[in-house]
CSV table of C-alpha atoms in Angstrom, one decimal:
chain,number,residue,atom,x,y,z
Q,1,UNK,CA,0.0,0.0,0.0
Q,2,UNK,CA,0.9,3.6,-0.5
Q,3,UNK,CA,-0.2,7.4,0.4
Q,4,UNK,CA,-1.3,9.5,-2.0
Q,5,UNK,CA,-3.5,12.8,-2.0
Q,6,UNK,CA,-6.8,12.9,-4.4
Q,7,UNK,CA,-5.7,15.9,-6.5
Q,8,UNK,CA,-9.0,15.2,-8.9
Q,9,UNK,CA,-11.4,13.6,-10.3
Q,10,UNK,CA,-12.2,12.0,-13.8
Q,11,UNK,CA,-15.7,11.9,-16.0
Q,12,UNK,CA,-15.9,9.9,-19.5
Q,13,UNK,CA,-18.8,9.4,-21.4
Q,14,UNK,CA,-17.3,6.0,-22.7
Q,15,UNK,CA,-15.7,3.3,-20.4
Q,16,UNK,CA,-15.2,-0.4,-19.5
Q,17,UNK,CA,-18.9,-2.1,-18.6
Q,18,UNK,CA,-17.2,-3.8,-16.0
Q,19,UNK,CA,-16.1,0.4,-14.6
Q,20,UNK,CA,-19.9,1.2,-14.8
Q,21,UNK,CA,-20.7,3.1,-11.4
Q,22,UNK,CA,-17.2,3.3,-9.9
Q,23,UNK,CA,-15.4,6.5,-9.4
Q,24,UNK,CA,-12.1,7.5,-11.0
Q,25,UNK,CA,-9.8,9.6,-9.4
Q,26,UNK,CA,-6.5,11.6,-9.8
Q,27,UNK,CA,-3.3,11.1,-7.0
Q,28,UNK,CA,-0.4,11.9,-6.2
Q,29,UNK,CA,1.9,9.5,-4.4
Q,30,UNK,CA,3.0,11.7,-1.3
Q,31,UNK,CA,5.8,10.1,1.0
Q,32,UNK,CA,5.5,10.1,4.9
Q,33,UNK,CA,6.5,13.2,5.5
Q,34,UNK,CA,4.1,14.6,2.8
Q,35,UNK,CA,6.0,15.5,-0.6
Q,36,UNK,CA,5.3,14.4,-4.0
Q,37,UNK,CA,6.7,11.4,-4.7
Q,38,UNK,CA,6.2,10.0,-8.0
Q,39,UNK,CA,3.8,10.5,-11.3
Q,40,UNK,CA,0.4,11.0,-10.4
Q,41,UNK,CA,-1.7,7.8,-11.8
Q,42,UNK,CA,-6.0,7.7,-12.0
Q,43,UNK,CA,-7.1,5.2,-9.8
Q,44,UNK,CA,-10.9,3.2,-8.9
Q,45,UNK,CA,-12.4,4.3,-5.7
Q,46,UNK,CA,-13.6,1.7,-3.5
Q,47,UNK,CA,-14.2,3.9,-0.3
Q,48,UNK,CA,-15.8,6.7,-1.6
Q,49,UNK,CA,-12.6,9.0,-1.3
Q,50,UNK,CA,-13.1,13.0,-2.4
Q,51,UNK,CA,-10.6,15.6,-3.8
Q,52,UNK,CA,-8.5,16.9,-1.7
Q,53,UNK,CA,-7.9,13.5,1.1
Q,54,UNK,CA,-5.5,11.8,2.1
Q,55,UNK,CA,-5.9,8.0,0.8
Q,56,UNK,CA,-4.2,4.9,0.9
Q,57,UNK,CA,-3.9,2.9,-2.6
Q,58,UNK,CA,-2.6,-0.8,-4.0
Q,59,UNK,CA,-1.5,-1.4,-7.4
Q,60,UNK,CA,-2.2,-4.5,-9.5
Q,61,UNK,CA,-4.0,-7.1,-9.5
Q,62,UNK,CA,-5.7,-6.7,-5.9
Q,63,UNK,CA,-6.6,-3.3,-6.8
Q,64,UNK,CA,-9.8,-4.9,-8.4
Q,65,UNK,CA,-10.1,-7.2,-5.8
Q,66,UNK,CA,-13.2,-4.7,-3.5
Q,67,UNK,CA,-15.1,-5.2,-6.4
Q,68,UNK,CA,-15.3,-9.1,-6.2
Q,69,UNK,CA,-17.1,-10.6,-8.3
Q,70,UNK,CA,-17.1,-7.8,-10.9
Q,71,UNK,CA,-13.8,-8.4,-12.7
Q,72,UNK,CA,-13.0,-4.8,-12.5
Q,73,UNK,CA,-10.0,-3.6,-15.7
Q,74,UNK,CA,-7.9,-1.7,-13.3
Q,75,UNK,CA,-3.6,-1.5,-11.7
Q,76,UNK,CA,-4.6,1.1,-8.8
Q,77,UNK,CA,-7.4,1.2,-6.4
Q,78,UNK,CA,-7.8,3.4,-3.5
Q,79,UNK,CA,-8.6,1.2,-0.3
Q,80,UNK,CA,-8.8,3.7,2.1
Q,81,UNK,CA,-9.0,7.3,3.7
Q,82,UNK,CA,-6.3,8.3,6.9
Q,83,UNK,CA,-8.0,10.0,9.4
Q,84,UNK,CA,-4.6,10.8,10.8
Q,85,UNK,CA,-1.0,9.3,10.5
Q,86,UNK,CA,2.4,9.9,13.1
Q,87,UNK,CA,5.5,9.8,11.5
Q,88,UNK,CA,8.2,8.8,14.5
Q,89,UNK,CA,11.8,9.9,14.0
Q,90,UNK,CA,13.8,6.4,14.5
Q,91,UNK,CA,16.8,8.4,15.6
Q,92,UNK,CA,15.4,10.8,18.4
Q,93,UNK,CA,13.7,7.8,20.0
C-alpha cells in the first residue's frame, strides 16, 4: 500500500462495462513526511474518497479485488481514507 493525496477527479462518457458506477480519481503519491513522490496515476475508488484526502492505494492485481465478483480492468485502487497518520523519528527515540 501507498499514500497519496486525491488531486481530482475523472468523468468519461465512454468506459469499460465492468467500470460502470465506480469513481475515477487523480493522485499523487505523497511520502511520509508529505512531498510528491512519484507520477500522479488515475485510480478506482472503492471507499468513496473525495478531492483533496489523504488515501491509501494498491496497485495490481488486488486493486480490483473490492469489487469481487465484478472483474474490475484496473492496476490502482484506492482502499482507504487516513484519518490521521504519526511519523516517528527512529533516531530521536
Amino acid at each position: 500500500m501507498q499514500l497519496a493525496k486525491v488531486i481530482g477527479d475523472i468523468v468519461v462518457t465512454r468506459k469499460d462495462d465492468n467500470l460502470m458506477g465506480i469513481k475515477l480519481m487523480v493522485l499523487q503519491p505523497i511520502g511520509a513526511d508529505g512531498s510528491n513522490v512519484g507520477r500522479t496515476l488515475v485510480a478506482v475508488d472503492a471507499v468513496g474518497a473525495g478531492v483533496g484526502e489523504t488515501v491509501f492505494f494498491v496497485r495490481g492485481k488486488e486493486a480490483s479485488f473490492p469489487f469481487y465478483p465484478v472483474e474490475v480492468p484496473t492496476d490502482a485502487g484506492i482502499v482507504g481514507i487516513v484519518d490521521h497518520y504519526d511519523v516517528i523519528d527512529e533516531f530521536t527515540h
